[in-house]
Short mmCIF file of C-alpha atoms in Angstrom, two decimals:
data_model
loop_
_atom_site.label_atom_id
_atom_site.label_comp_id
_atom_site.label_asym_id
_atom_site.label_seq_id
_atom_site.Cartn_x
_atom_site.Cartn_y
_atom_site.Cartn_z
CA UNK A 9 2.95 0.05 -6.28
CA UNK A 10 6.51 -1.43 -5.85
CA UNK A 11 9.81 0.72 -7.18
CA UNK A 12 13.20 -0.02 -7.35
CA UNK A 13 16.56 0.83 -9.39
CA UNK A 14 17.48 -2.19 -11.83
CA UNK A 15 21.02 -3.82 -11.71
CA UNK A 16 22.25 -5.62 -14.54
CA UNK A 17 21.18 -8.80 -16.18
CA UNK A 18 22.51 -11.95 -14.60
CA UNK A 19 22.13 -15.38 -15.71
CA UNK A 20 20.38 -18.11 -12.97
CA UNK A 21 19.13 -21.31 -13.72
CA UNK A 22 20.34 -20.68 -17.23
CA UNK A 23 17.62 -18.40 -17.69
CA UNK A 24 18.86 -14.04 -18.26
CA UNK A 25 17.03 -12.54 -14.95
CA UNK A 26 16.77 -9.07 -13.72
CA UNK A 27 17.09 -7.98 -10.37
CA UNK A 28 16.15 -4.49 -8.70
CA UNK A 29 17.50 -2.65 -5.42
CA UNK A 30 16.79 0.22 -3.32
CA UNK A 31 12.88 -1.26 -3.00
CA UNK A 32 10.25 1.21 -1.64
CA UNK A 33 6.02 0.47 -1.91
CA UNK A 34 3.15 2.72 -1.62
CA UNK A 35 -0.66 1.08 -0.83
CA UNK A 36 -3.88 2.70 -0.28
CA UNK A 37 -7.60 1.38 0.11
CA UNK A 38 -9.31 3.69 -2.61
CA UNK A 39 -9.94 3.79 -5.88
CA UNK A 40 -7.71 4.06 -8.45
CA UNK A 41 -8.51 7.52 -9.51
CA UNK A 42 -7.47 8.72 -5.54
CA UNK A 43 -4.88 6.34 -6.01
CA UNK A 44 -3.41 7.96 -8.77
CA UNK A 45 -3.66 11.77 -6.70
CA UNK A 46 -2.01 9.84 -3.69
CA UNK A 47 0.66 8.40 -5.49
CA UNK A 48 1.96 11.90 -6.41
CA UNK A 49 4.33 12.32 -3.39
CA UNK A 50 6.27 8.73 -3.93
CA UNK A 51 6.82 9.05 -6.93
CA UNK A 52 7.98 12.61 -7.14
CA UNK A 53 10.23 11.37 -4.30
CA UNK A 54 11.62 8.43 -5.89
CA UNK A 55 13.02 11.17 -8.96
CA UNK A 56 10.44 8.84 -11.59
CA UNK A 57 9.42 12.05 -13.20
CA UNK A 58 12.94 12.71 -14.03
CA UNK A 59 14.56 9.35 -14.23
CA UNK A 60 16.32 9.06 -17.79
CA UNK A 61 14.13 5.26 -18.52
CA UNK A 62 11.51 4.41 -16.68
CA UNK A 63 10.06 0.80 -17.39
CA UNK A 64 7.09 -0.55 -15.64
CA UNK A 65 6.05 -4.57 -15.61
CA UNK A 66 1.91 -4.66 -14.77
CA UNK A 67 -0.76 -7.06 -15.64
CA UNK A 68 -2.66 -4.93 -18.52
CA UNK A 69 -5.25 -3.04 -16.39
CA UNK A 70 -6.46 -0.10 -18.04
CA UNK A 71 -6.24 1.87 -14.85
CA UNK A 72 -2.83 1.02 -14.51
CA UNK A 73 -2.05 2.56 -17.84
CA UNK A 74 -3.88 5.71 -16.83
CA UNK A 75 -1.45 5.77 -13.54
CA UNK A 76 1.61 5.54 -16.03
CA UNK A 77 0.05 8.47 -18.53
CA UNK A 78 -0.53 10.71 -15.59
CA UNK A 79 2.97 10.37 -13.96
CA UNK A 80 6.02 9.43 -16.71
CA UNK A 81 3.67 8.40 -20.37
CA UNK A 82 7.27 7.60 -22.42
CA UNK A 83 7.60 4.58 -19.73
CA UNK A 84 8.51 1.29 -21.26
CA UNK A 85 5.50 -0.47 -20.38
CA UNK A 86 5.81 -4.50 -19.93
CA UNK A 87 3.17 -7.22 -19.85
CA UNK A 88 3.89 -9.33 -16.77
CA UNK A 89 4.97 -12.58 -18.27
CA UNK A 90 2.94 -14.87 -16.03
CA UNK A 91 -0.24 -12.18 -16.51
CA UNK A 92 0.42 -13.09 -20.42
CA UNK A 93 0.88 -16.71 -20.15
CA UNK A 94 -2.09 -17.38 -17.84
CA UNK A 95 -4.62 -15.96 -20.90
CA UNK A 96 -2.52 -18.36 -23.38
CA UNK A 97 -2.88 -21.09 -20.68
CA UNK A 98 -6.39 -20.23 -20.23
CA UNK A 99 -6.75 -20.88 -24.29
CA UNK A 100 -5.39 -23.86 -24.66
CA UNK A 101 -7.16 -25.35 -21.73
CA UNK A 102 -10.50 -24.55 -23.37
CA UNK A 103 -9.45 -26.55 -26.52
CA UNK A 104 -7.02 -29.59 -24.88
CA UNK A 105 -7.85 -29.91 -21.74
CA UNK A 106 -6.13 -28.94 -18.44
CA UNK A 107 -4.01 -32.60 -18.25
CA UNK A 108 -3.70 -33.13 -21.85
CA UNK A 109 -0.22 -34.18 -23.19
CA UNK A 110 -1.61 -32.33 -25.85
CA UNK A 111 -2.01 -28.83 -24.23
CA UNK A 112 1.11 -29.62 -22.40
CA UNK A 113 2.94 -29.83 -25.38
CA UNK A 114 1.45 -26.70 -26.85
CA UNK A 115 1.72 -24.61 -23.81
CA UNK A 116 5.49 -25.46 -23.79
CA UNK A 117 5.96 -24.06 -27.06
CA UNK A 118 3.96 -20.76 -27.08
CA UNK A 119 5.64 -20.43 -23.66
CA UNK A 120 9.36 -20.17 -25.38
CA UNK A 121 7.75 -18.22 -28.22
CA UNK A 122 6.67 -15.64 -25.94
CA UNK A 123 9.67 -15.96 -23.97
CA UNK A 124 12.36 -15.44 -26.67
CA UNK A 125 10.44 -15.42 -29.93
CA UNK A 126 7.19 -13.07 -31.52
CA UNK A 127 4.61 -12.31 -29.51
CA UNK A 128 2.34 -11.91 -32.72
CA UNK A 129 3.02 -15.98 -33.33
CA UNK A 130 1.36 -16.72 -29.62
CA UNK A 131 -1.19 -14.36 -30.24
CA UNK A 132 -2.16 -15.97 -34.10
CA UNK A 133 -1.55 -19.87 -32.22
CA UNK A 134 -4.14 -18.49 -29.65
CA UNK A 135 -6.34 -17.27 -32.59
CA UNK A 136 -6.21 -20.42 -34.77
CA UNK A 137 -7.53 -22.15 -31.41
CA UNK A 138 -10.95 -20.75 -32.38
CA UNK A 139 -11.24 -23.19 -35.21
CA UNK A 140 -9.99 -25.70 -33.74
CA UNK A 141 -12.87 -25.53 -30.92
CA UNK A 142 -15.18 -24.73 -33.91
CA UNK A 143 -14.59 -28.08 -35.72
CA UNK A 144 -14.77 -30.11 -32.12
CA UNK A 145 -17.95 -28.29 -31.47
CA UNK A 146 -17.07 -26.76 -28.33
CA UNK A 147 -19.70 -24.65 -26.62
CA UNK A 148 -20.71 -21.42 -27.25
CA UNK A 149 -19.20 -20.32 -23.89
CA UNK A 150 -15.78 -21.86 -24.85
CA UNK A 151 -15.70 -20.02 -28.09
CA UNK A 152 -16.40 -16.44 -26.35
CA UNK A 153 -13.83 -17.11 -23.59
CA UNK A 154 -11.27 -18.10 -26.82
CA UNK A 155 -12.02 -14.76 -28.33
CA UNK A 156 -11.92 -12.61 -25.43
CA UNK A 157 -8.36 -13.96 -24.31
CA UNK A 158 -6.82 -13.37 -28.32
CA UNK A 159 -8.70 -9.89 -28.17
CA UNK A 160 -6.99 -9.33 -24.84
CA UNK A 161 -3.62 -10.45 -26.15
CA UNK A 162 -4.23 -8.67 -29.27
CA UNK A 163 -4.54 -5.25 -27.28
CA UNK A 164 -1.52 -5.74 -25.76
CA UNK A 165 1.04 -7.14 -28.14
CA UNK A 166 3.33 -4.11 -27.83
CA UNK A 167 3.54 -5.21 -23.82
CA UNK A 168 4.58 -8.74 -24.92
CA UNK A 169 7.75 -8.18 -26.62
CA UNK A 170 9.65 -10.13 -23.78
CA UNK A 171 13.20 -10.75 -26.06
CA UNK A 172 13.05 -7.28 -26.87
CA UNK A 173 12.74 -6.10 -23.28
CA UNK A 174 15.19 -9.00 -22.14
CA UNK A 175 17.95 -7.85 -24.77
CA UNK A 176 17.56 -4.28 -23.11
CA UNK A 177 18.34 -4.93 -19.88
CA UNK A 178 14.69 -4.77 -18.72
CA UNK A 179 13.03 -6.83 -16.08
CA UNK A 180 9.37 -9.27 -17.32
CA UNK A 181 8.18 -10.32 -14.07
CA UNK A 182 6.56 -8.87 -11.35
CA UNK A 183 8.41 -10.54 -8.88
CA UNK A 184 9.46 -7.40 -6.42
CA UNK A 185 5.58 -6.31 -6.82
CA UNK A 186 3.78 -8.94 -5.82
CA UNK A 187 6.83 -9.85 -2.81
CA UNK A 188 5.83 -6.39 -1.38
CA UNK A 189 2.25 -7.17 -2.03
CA UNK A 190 2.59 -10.11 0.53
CA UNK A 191 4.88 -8.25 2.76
CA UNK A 192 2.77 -4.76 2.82
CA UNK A 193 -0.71 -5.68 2.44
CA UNK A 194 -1.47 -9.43 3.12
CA UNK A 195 1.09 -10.25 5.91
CA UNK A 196 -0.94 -7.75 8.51
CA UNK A 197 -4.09 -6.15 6.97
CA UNK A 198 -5.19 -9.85 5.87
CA UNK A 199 -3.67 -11.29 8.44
CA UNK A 200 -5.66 -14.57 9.78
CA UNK A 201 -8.23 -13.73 12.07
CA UNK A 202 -7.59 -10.05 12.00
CA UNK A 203 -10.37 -7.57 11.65
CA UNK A 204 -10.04 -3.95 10.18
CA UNK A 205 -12.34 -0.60 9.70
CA UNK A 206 -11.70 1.05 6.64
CA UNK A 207 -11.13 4.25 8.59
CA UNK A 208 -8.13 2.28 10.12
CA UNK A 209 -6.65 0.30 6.71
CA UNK A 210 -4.62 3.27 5.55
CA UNK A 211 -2.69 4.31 8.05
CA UNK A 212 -1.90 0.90 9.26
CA UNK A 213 -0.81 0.61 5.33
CA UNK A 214 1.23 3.66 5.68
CA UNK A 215 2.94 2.34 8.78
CA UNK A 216 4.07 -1.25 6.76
CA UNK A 217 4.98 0.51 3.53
CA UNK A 218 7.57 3.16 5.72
CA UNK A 219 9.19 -0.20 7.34
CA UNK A 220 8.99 -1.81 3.78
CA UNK A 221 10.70 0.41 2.26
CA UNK A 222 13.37 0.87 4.91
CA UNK A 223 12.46 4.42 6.04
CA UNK A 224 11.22 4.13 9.16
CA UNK A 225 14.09 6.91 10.91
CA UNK A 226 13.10 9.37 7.83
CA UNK A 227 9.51 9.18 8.71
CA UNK A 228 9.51 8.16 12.35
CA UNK A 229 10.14 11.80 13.94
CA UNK A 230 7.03 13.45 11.67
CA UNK A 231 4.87 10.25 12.93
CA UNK A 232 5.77 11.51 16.73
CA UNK A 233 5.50 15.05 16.22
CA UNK A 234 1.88 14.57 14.70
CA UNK A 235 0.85 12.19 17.44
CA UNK A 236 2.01 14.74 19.89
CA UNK A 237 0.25 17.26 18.49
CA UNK A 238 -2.73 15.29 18.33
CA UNK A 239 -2.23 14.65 22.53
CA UNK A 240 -2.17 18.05 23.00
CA UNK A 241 -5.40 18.88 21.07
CA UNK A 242 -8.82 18.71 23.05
CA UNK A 243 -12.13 20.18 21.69
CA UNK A 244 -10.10 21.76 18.39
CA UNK A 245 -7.79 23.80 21.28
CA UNK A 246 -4.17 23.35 21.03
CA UNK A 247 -2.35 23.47 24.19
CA UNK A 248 0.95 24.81 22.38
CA UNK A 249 -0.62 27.61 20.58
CA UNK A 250 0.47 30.49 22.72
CA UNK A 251 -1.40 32.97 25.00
CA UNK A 252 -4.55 30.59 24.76
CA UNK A 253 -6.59 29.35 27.54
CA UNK A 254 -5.28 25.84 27.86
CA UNK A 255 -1.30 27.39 26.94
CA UNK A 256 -1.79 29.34 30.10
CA UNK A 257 -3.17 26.50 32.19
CA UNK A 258 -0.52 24.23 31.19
CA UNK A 259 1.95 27.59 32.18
CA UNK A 260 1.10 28.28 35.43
CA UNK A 261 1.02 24.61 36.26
CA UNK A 262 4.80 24.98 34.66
CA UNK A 263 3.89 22.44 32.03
CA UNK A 264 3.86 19.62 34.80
CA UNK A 265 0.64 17.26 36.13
CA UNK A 266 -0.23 18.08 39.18
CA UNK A 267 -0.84 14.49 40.24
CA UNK A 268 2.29 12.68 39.33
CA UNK A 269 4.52 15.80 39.22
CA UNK A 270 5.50 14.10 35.85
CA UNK A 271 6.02 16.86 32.39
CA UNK A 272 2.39 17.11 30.91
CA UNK A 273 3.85 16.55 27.31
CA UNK A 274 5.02 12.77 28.19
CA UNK A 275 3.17 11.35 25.52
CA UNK A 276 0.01 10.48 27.49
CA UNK A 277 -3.60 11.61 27.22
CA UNK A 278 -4.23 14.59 28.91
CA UNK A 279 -7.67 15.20 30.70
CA UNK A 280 -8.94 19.09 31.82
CA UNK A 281 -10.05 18.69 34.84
CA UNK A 282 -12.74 21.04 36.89
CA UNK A 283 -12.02 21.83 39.93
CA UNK A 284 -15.82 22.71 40.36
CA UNK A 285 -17.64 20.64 39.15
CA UNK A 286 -19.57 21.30 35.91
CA UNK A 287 -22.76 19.69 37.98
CA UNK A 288 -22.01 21.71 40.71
CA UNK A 289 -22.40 24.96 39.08
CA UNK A 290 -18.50 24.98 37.72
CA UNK A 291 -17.28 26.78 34.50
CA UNK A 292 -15.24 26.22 31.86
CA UNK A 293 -13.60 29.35 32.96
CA UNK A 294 -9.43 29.24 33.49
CA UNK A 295 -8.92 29.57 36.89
CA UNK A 296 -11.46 26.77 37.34
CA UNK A 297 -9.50 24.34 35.02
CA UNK A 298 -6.66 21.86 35.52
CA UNK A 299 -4.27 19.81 33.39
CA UNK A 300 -3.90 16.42 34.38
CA UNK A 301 -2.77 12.79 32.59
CA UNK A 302 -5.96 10.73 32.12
CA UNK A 303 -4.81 8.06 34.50
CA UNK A 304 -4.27 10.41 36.92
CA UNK A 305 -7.54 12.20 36.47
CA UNK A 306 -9.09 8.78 37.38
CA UNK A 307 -7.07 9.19 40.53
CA UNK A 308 -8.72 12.47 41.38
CA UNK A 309 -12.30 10.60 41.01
CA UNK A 310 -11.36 8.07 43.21
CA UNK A 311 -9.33 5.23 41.15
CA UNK A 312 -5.80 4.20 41.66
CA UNK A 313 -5.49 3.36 37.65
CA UNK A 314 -1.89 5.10 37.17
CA UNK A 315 1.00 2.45 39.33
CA UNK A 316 2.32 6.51 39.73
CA UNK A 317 -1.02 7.19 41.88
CA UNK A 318 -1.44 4.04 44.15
CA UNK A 319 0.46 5.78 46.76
CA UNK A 320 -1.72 8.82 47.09
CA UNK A 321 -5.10 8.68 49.11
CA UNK A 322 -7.85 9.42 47.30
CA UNK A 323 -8.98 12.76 46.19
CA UNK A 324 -12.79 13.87 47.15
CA UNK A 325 -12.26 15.43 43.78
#
């Protein structure tokens, strides 16, 4: 899901093109009925509920109409013009031929129609195809794909009105979607060789979308707080919740690793280290426990992991 605010029509390449601004995408790997709950937040930040015209170009899917009924249902909603000439296309192939001057020649023409004419004259050329595969005795299989593609068509005439939309100011491609599509989801998630669990899809998604949409300092400082607060949780105990065990470990060490001397917050896993031993009879009680940074806890057992620790000897532990 791409948004953006729309500038004014400009003319290029003597066609009347729309551009939009301010860019900002949302992606998930769930369904679209979680993606619809998820989408809540962006949109409520982007102001869409409130936004005095909201127009949205899509391809047709029914779940994408259910999106736009659940979050702004007065939206202009527009048929993505290549979506809408790929099922002509797909038509006229069936009956000419893919390399046909003949379907070239048609193809051209329902292409301005539905560029600056009626939609309901592509959609009636696309219907009177079905007799004209009829009387060359095209298969069966041709004749349902030809009335599947009018039916679609047919269903979404009121998405098609492209000189309509154009005279309004209103963009008929998907352009900024399927550009963030590329740049959000494809250039790193389906990157070429790369591997991902679904546990790990989203947030990497959530990541790309923040620098996609240019917020990365807005949402930078709650990513860091989290991830601290995550470092300091062990075993669903929070070292910063006050007066507990671990709070008053990390105290009387005055909130600084024994090991390396460096702060105990620095961003690095922390280890609780026994100073007796659980196999030697030790307990989990607090004057028994230590704070320490993981590499230097491998220190304590004997490793020189942390560059910090290679000049101390090594502890019996």
């Amino acid at each position: 899901m791409t948004r953006g605010v729309l500038d004014e029509p400009v003319i290029e390449h003597d066609e009347r093109v729309v551009h939009a601004r301010a860019l900002s995408s949302f992606s998930r790997m769930v369904d679209h009925e979680r993606f619809i709950q998820l989408a809540s937040a962006e949109i409520q930040r982007r102001g869409i509920p409130t936004a005095a015209l909201v127009c949205t170009v899509n391809d047709g899917a029914n779940w994408i109409q259910a999106f736009i009924d659940t979050h702004r249902r007065d939206t202009i909603r527009i048929l993505d013009f290549p979506q809408a000439l790929e099922h002509v296309s797909l038509a006229g192939q069936t009956v000419y031929g893919r390399q046909s001057n003949e379907f070239q020649a048609w193809l051209g023409h329902q292409r301005r129609e539905l560029k600056a004419g009626s939609p309901a004259m592509v959609i009636e050329a696309v219907r009177a195809l079905t007799f004209v595969a009829f009387d060359r005795n095209d298969p069966e299989a041709a004749q349902h794909l030809l009335q599947k593609q009018w039916e679609d068509l047919k269903r979404r005439q009121t998405m098609m009105d492209d000189a309509r939309f154009q005279a309004l100011g209103d963009p008929i491609g998907s352009g900024a979607g399927e550009s963030a599509n590329k740049l959000v989801v494809e250039r790193r998630p389906k990157g070429a060789g790369m591997q991902w669990a679904n546990a790990h899809v989203d947030p990497m998604l959530a990541l790309t979308t923040a620098i996609a949409s240019r917020r990365w300092p807005e949402v930078f400082p709650a990513i860091r707080a989290h991830c601290r607060a995550a470092r300091r949780t062990k075993y669903g105990k929070t070292y910063s919740i006050a007066d507990s065990k671990l709070h008053r470990v990390a105290e009387r060490q005055g909130w600084r690793c024994p090991i390396c001397q460096d702060h105990l917050f620095n961003e690095e896993r922390i280890h609780i280290h026994h100073e007796q031993h659980v196999a030697d009879g030790g307990t989990d009680a607090e004057a028994n426990l230590t704070l320490v940074h993981a590499e230097c806890h491998k220190h304590i057992h004997g490793g020189y992991a942390s560059p910090r620790c290679r000049g101390l000897e090594p502890c019996d532990g």
